């Protein structure tokens, strides 16, 4: 372990990564559209060896009392043990909960969904938007992979028809009211450097991470620091780097 | 008889098997059977903890079957259900006879099966994937296990029911089969059939399992070529 | 343990059982009708040392959306630790779940209950039929004992009166809409022989078991294999044996 | 005062005790008190696991009280409730004083009580059954514990309330009693009574416990004869 | 431990307590009214080092089918691990459950709440009264502390306004329908003596305890024995002592 | 800009810190920030059980954040939620960097934070209380951690949002800060702000943290005087 850590850190000091990438380079990003027919929208995203599928399902339910004419967004995450020897079966623990909540806030706070358009009958019935993920392989940087797959799945989503009583999932026609394209980029402090898209091995040795979700106009919609401390200067740099990489990722959509 | 999707009565849906799809796993596979998609990942053998669950003379083959929330029309609530617990159990029974569990006393071999998309036949697709994933993990095995279901519609014995056929059938009988030993390792049935028909349906399943078995072996060979 | 196993297997090879029975003999079967006054129907079944009570309770609830005019059947099982040193307190695990699901499928798939007659108001209110078991002593062959007790309890069930608002459990008059009498018989492979009604000691040494639920007309309504592998020939024999023993058990009702 | 079922005010319902009803258990009993039916099974003493729960100087008497789902008019949902957890706890307190727990350090004695049919007085019926089951298990005991409840209706002290009497009473006081030591090992009350009445009701209970105690001993002797 | 126990018991034999109190003396009792603005009523009670806050919240819900025009009382307790090294995180176990149920019964059986006045629409909507406790420090005698704080909080409670649709928590005006002032006093058998208000150290060495909840008219509303056995004479004395101390505590309100 | 409660834009609500409020705890504190009240209790270091969770080279700082059911207008259901689990985690991250965890290998330091009354800023109040409670427990620390949140309303950067300001803000950014190391140990944000504004808001937070830090130190000195 110490040898691996030393190697990873020495590479970074010299301005490159253990796998030959530059500090600000993502691994290869692949996006597959709508692999899941039973979902209203779906996407499979691979970033290097990380491999996730996100499906969006629509159901109906009651609105929250304080938001009687807004649809409801529910983002979940399970760290399925199929994807890593470190994930254990059982109900979601803090790692899974943070993953879901960071992706949730990125979508919610960016105002990406026009929730008013998901209202069916005020106070009584609204659309519930479920965003769920199946992690196939955990190769590092799950937050960015899930966020990108969630956004793509929402872009691919079509609303099923609803006659006031039953949803007809065989007819999906109307577009989903998506208003923005928020992208999460997680910047990691590795040694004294800032890098993006950590591999699984790098993730074990980072000092801190900062996930920055940016909107199309360059504004920041959500921040989440994980791990150890960061200075204000490091935070500034990380945000700037996230904005830049966010634009690059958005151009893939 | 004309089938919804034009298949012959003894024809199963297009079958695709990919081996080695989960780099982190010791062995893995994806099986597509028509629109049903299952992935399986194998981790182990590793020491079984807590210790009091260990078996002194062999490994435990632990299977956990789950469905992705988006895999069906009506979203599946995360977490185990009575159905998934039972499928996990019969899957472990279906696979254990072909694994040399006695070579790994006090260990556990974890087999995770996730259904990515469901359109009939998820338990059999899961077993097909898990069987190949175990072999991919290099775990010593007597044989592979192949799995499929069949039923009876009108007077015809019909293989691999899908879509509305499931409602029309008089019975749904999934099996898992080890071709080398000619042994049935999973057998369940829901429905209403005379005993003689049950036998015919099982025979139809066995024939199909022998074909699926060939596809499993081919997929593994492809993998080992690389 | 090995001595016990050897003895059990040697007996079977010689065509009899450790307790003197023939391979195809059940232990003594005793049925007590309606031991539970608070249930709408109940039965206590003893098979040798196995002792179970099943109670049927009726309540009202909403139908499933895809079956708007069918009553709902709920079969549960707990392996109460009072009945065996091997049962542990806590929520049902796979053994209890399989027990409940096999009994459930036997009743459900045989079409034994005319669920349409359990509809009160389509889409809104139907009868819910709860079948629950109290295991008093586990002496082997729980599936057959529970199945037989469940059928008997359903045969004993009378519907309570319902005025559209409240159930009056003090007046139980109308018969319960039972249409068939499904019997589960579990055939076990012990050594190279097939036997029925395993004792607790035999159950520990079986290679495989096959539960076959048969209807009055001799048709098979449900199958469930447990344990190890079986050949097609063994399955054929087991089904034939189950059909035969099922008729015998049905004649006790 | 006329009672619903014709009993005298200081008369309890027909009591029946059967010992040894669960062959698998080390000790067991069934108690019928009118239409209330409780069974109790005792397993142990065995080593208490996990180890950090063991007591170094005595055994733990663990009681688990549950109601069968069909035991009441409104079906009981399976699983522990706040009520059943509390009854389990006071039952353990009611029985522990008469058991020589100090003879089995680091052990647990498991007492399972299942209510098969409920019609008032399930906790007291359960204690009566458990007490006999402990003796049947051959566990060394100082004494048996007998248990019953009483209340006050109008101006009368009334034993073993059942049916609609439960609604009419000003208080419901269950006790458990060890006759040899003249000690009360369970005492609870819900209601509204002056202190002097509380004493009268407890005294009524104690008298009844002394009779129940005789029936318990007779049932055990019957068992030992066999 | 043995030395502590011996000291505690020797003191009691000599008619006083380890901390200098008499056998029938409470430690200093302090009551703070309405420390929690967000609650409809609240109280903080300190008895010696024991420190608890009780808050009463009002919500609306359906009545129980067998009491269609009665409000619903829900009393809970958690043994928060912040208050003692012996309390563990997780769902309430038997200690917490007994605490909640004893406090609940004291309030309920004394008829302290006029539940009919908490009915909004019979069969449909009633007030739900939640009584919850935050234990800040466990210094012994939690039952009496929680009971006293619960009663005080209920006395301090004002009903929020309700327009048939929404509760307006900013307007709390109407008095809460409290009819009696039940006080719980727990008498402990320490050696051969009866004492009240045990300290944390004393509690570890008591033989038995009897909680007696008394009404304003001196009647007993609830009893709960804990721990070991008591004779009838001890019970009589304990009840008499509880009635006396209950009056003293009630005079503090 | 005029604020609801008359404060300046860079002014936080009245802050009160009491140390040593929980006699049973090794260290404790209560923090009031306006109407928000948090208490924190520290227990440990003690051996971390079960053993397989121990870290061989340092202690685990375990934080558990909970809200009293009566702390908010709508009663909080007891038990952990996704929100409380996440706050517990980021709180542990916020405090760990200043604690010499390496001095207590295989141990756990338990930090319990209970919100008694909630009116914006519960996570930051909890961190302020926990930081002081750790020091009160005599646990060796590099520094204290101070915590607060800020946002932007209209064109103004506004500190310590409360009441209806939370709805009006374009973003809510809580931080935790270790003044001696000039390090940010917690940073989250919900909202919509250009990067330059994010920096301004963080700077506003840092200035406030330096003042809170002084109040924390004063409160600890008061405690030690006694």
CSV table of N, CA and C in Angstrom, one decimal, chain B residues 82-83 85-86 89-90 93 97 182-195 198-199 202-203 206, chain C residues 75-76 94 97-98 100-101 105 109 210 215 218-225 227 229-232 235-236 239:
chain,number,residue,atom,x,y,z
B,82,UNK,N,-40.0,-10.8,0.2
B,82,UNK,CA,-40.2,-12.2,0.3
B,82,UNK,C,-39.8,-12.9,-1.0
B,83,UNK,N,-40.3,-12.3,-2.1
B,83,UNK,CA,-40.0,-13.0,-3.4
B,83,UNK,C,-38.5,-13.0,-3.6
B,85,UNK,N,-36.0,-12.9,-1.5
B,85,UNK,CA,-35.4,-13.8,-0.6
B,85,UNK,C,-35.5,-15.3,-1.0
B,86,UNK,N,-36.7,-15.6,-1.5
B,86,UNK,CA,-36.9,-17.0,-1.9
B,86,UNK,C,-36.1,-17.3,-3.2
B,89,UNK,N,-32.6,-18.0,-2.4
B,89,UNK,CA,-32.4,-19.3,-1.8
B,89,UNK,C,-32.4,-20.4,-2.8
B,90,UNK,N,-33.4,-20.4,-3.8
B,90,UNK,CA,-33.4,-21.4,-4.8
B,90,UNK,C,-32.3,-21.3,-5.8
B,93,UNK,N,-29.4,-23.1,-4.1
B,93,UNK,CA,-29.6,-24.5,-4.3
B,93,UNK,C,-29.3,-25.0,-5.7
B,97,UNK,N,-24.8,-27.6,-6.2
B,97,UNK,CA,-24.3,-29.0,-6.6
B,97,UNK,C,-23.2,-29.0,-7.6
B,182,UNK,N,-26.8,-34.8,-15.8
B,182,UNK,CA,-28.3,-35.0,-16.1
B,182,UNK,C,-29.1,-34.8,-14.8
B,183,UNK,N,-28.8,-33.8,-14.1
B,183,UNK,CA,-29.5,-33.5,-12.8
B,183,UNK,C,-30.3,-32.2,-12.9
B,184,UNK,N,-31.4,-32.2,-12.3
B,184,UNK,CA,-32.2,-31.0,-12.2
B,184,UNK,C,-31.9,-30.3,-10.8
B,185,UNK,N,-31.4,-29.1,-10.8
B,185,UNK,CA,-31.0,-28.5,-9.6
B,185,UNK,C,-32.0,-27.4,-9.1
B,186,UNK,N,-32.9,-27.0,-9.9
B,186,UNK,CA,-34.0,-26.1,-9.5
B,186,UNK,C,-35.3,-26.6,-10.2
B,187,UNK,N,-36.3,-26.6,-9.5
B,187,UNK,CA,-37.6,-27.0,-10.0
B,187,UNK,C,-38.7,-26.3,-9.2
B,188,UNK,N,-39.5,-25.5,-9.9
B,188,UNK,CA,-40.6,-24.9,-9.2
B,188,UNK,C,-41.8,-24.9,-10.2
B,189,UNK,N,-43.0,-24.7,-9.7
B,189,UNK,CA,-44.1,-24.6,-10.6
B,189,UNK,C,-45.2,-23.9,-9.9
B,190,UNK,N,-45.9,-23.1,-10.7
B,190,UNK,CA,-47.2,-22.5,-10.3
B,190,UNK,C,-48.2,-22.8,-11.4
B,191,UNK,N,-49.3,-23.3,-11.1
B,191,UNK,CA,-50.3,-23.5,-12.2
B,191,UNK,C,-51.3,-24.6,-12.0
B,192,UNK,N,-51.5,-25.4,-13.0
B,192,UNK,CA,-52.6,-26.4,-13.0
B,192,UNK,C,-52.4,-27.3,-14.2
B,193,UNK,N,-51.7,-28.4,-13.9
B,193,UNK,CA,-51.4,-29.3,-15.0
B,193,UNK,C,-51.4,-30.8,-14.5
B,194,UNK,N,-51.9,-31.7,-15.4
B,194,UNK,CA,-51.8,-33.1,-15.0
B,194,UNK,C,-50.3,-33.5,-14.9
B,195,UNK,N,-50.0,-34.5,-14.1
B,195,UNK,CA,-48.6,-35.0,-13.9
B,195,UNK,C,-47.9,-35.3,-15.3
B,198,UNK,N,-46.6,-32.2,-16.8
B,198,UNK,CA,-45.5,-31.7,-16.1
B,198,UNK,C,-44.2,-32.3,-16.6
B,199,UNK,N,-44.2,-33.6,-16.8
B,199,UNK,CA,-43.0,-34.2,-17.3
B,199,UNK,C,-42.7,-33.7,-18.7
B,202,UNK,N,-41.0,-30.4,-18.5
B,202,UNK,CA,-39.6,-30.4,-18.0
B,202,UNK,C,-38.7,-30.9,-19.1
B,203,UNK,N,-39.2,-31.9,-19.8
B,203,UNK,CA,-38.3,-32.4,-20.9
B,203,UNK,C,-38.0,-31.3,-22.0
B,206,UNK,N,-35.4,-29.2,-20.5
B,206,UNK,CA,-34.0,-29.9,-20.5
B,206,UNK,C,-33.4,-29.7,-21.9
C,75,UNK,N,-50.6,-15.2,3.3
C,75,UNK,CA,-50.1,-16.3,4.0
C,75,UNK,C,-48.8,-16.0,4.7
C,76,UNK,N,-48.7,-16.1,6.0
C,76,UNK,CA,-47.4,-15.8,6.6
C,76,UNK,C,-46.9,-17.0,7.4
C,94,UNK,N,-35.1,-17.0,5.5
C,94,UNK,CA,-35.5,-17.7,4.3
C,94,UNK,C,-36.3,-19.0,4.6
C,97,UNK,N,-39.8,-17.9,5.2
C,97,UNK,CA,-40.3,-17.3,3.9
C,97,UNK,C,-40.7,-18.4,2.9
C,98,UNK,N,-39.8,-19.4,2.8
C,98,UNK,CA,-40.1,-20.4,1.8
C,98,UNK,C,-41.4,-21.2,2.3
C,100,UNK,N,-43.9,-20.2,4.0
C,100,UNK,CA,-45.1,-19.4,3.7
C,100,UNK,C,-45.4,-19.3,2.3
C,101,UNK,N,-44.4,-19.2,1.4
C,101,UNK,CA,-44.7,-19.0,0.0
C,101,UNK,C,-45.1,-20.3,-0.6
C,105,UNK,N,-48.6,-20.6,-2.4
C,105,UNK,CA,-48.8,-21.0,-3.9
C,105,UNK,C,-49.7,-22.2,-4.0
C,109,UNK,N,-52.5,-21.1,-6.5
C,109,UNK,CA,-52.4,-21.6,-7.9
C,109,UNK,C,-53.4,-22.7,-8.2
C,210,UNK,N,-39.0,-32.6,-2.7
C,210,UNK,CA,-39.8,-32.0,-3.7
C,210,UNK,C,-41.2,-32.0,-3.1
C,215,UNK,N,-54.4,-31.1,-6.7
C,215,UNK,CA,-55.8,-30.8,-6.6
C,215,UNK,C,-56.7,-32.0,-6.5
C,218,UNK,N,-56.5,-34.4,-9.3
C,218,UNK,CA,-55.2,-35.1,-9.5
C,218,UNK,C,-54.2,-34.2,-10.2
C,219,UNK,N,-54.6,-33.0,-10.6
C,219,UNK,CA,-53.6,-32.1,-11.3
C,219,UNK,C,-52.6,-31.5,-10.3
C,220,UNK,N,-51.5,-31.2,-10.8
C,220,UNK,CA,-50.5,-30.6,-10.0
C,220,UNK,C,-50.7,-29.0,-10.0
C,221,UNK,N,-50.7,-28.4,-8.8
C,221,UNK,CA,-50.9,-27.0,-8.7
C,221,UNK,C,-49.6,-26.2,-8.4
C,222,UNK,N,-48.7,-26.9,-7.8
C,222,UNK,CA,-47.4,-26.2,-7.4
C,222,UNK,C,-46.4,-27.3,-7.1
C,223,UNK,N,-45.1,-26.9,-7.5
C,223,UNK,CA,-44.0,-27.7,-7.2
C,223,UNK,C,-42.9,-26.8,-6.5
C,224,UNK,N,-42.2,-27.4,-5.6
C,224,UNK,CA,-41.0,-26.6,-5.1
C,224,UNK,C,-40.0,-27.7,-4.7
C,225,UNK,N,-38.9,-27.6,-5.4
C,225,UNK,CA,-37.7,-28.4,-5.0
C,225,UNK,C,-36.9,-27.7,-4.0
C,227,UNK,N,-33.2,-28.3,-1.4
C,227,UNK,CA,-32.0,-29.1,-1.2
C,227,UNK,C,-31.3,-29.4,-2.5
C,229,UNK,N,-29.8,-31.9,-6.0
C,229,UNK,CA,-30.4,-32.2,-7.3
C,229,UNK,C,-31.2,-33.5,-7.4
C,230,UNK,N,-32.1,-33.6,-8.4
C,230,UNK,CA,-32.9,-34.8,-8.6
C,230,UNK,C,-32.9,-35.1,-10.1
C,231,UNK,N,-33.0,-36.3,-10.5
C,231,UNK,CA,-33.1,-36.7,-11.9
C,231,UNK,C,-34.5,-36.6,-12.3
C,232,UNK,N,-34.8,-36.6,-13.6
C,232,UNK,CA,-36.1,-36.5,-14.1
C,232,UNK,C,-36.9,-37.7,-13.7
C,235,UNK,N,-38.0,-37.2,-10.2
C,235,UNK,CA,-39.1,-36.3,-10.1
C,235,UNK,C,-40.4,-36.9,-10.5
C,236,UNK,N,-40.4,-37.7,-11.6
C,236,UNK,CA,-41.6,-38.4,-12.0
C,236,UNK,C,-42.2,-39.3,-10.9
C,239,UNK,N,-43.6,-37.2,-8.0
C,239,UNK,CA,-45.0,-36.6,-8.3
C,239,UNK,C,-46.0,-37.7,-8.2
